[in-house]
Amino acid sequence: MNVFIFIVAISVVAYLFYALVHAENI
């Protein structure tokens, strides 16, 4: 697996988790 793809995947998951935790701000 490409390291860049792996890093992007982690970033996306982290962003989605952050958005879920702070969903009340939407």
Coordinates of N, CA and C in Angstrom, one line a residue:
M1 N 0.9 -1.2 0.0 CA 0.0 0.0 0.0 C 0.9 1.2 0.0
N2 N 0.5 2.2 -0.8 CA 1.3 3.4 -0.9 C 1.2 4.2 0.4
V3 N 2.3 4.7 0.9 CA 2.4 5.4 2.2 C 1.5 6.7 2.1
F4 N 1.5 7.4 1.0 CA 0.7 8.6 0.8 C -0.8 8.3 0.9
I5 N -1.2 7.2 0.3 CA -2.6 6.8 0.4 C -3.0 6.4 1.9
F6 N -2.0 5.8 2.6 CA -2.2 5.4 4.0 C -2.4 6.7 4.8
I7 N -1.5 7.7 4.6 CA -1.6 8.9 5.4 C -2.9 9.6 5.1
V8 N -3.3 9.7 3.8 CA -4.6 10.3 3.5 C -5.8 9.6 4.1
A9 N -5.7 8.3 4.1 CA -6.8 7.5 4.7 C -6.9 7.9 6.2
I10 N -5.8 7.9 6.9 CA -5.8 8.2 8.3 C -6.3 9.6 8.6
S11 N -5.9 10.6 7.7 CA -6.4 12.0 7.9 C -7.9 12.1 7.7
V12 N -8.4 11.3 6.7 CA -9.9 11.3 6.5 C -10.6 10.8 7.7
V13 N -10.1 9.6 8.2 CA -10.8 9.0 9.3 C -10.8 9.9 10.5
A14 N -9.6 10.6 10.7 CA -9.5 11.5 11.9 C -10.4 12.7 11.7
Y15 N -10.6 13.2 10.5 CA -11.5 14.3 10.3 C -12.9 13.9 10.5
L16 N -13.3 12.7 10.0 CA -14.7 12.2 10.2 C -15.0 12.0 11.7
F17 N -14.0 11.5 12.4 CA -14.2 11.3 13.9 C -14.3 12.6 14.6
Y18 N -13.5 13.6 14.2 CA -13.6 15.0 14.8 C -15.0 15.6 14.5
A19 N -15.5 15.4 13.2 CA -16.8 16.0 12.9 C -17.9 15.3 13.7
L20 N -17.7 14.0 13.9 CA -18.8 13.2 14.6 C -18.8 13.7 16.1
V21 N -17.6 13.9 16.7 CA -17.6 14.3 18.1 C -18.1 15.7 18.2
H22 N -17.9 16.6 17.2 CA -18.3 18.0 17.3 C -19.6 18.2 16.4
A23 N -20.4 17.2 16.3 CA -21.6 17.3 15.4 C -22.5 18.4 15.9
E24 N -22.5 18.7 17.2 CA -23.5 19.7 17.7 C -23.2 21.1 17.2
N25 N -22.0 21.3 16.7 CA -21.6 22.6 16.2 C -22.1 22.9 14.8
I26 N -22.6 21.8 14.1 CA -23.1 22.0 12.7 C -24.4 22.7 12.7

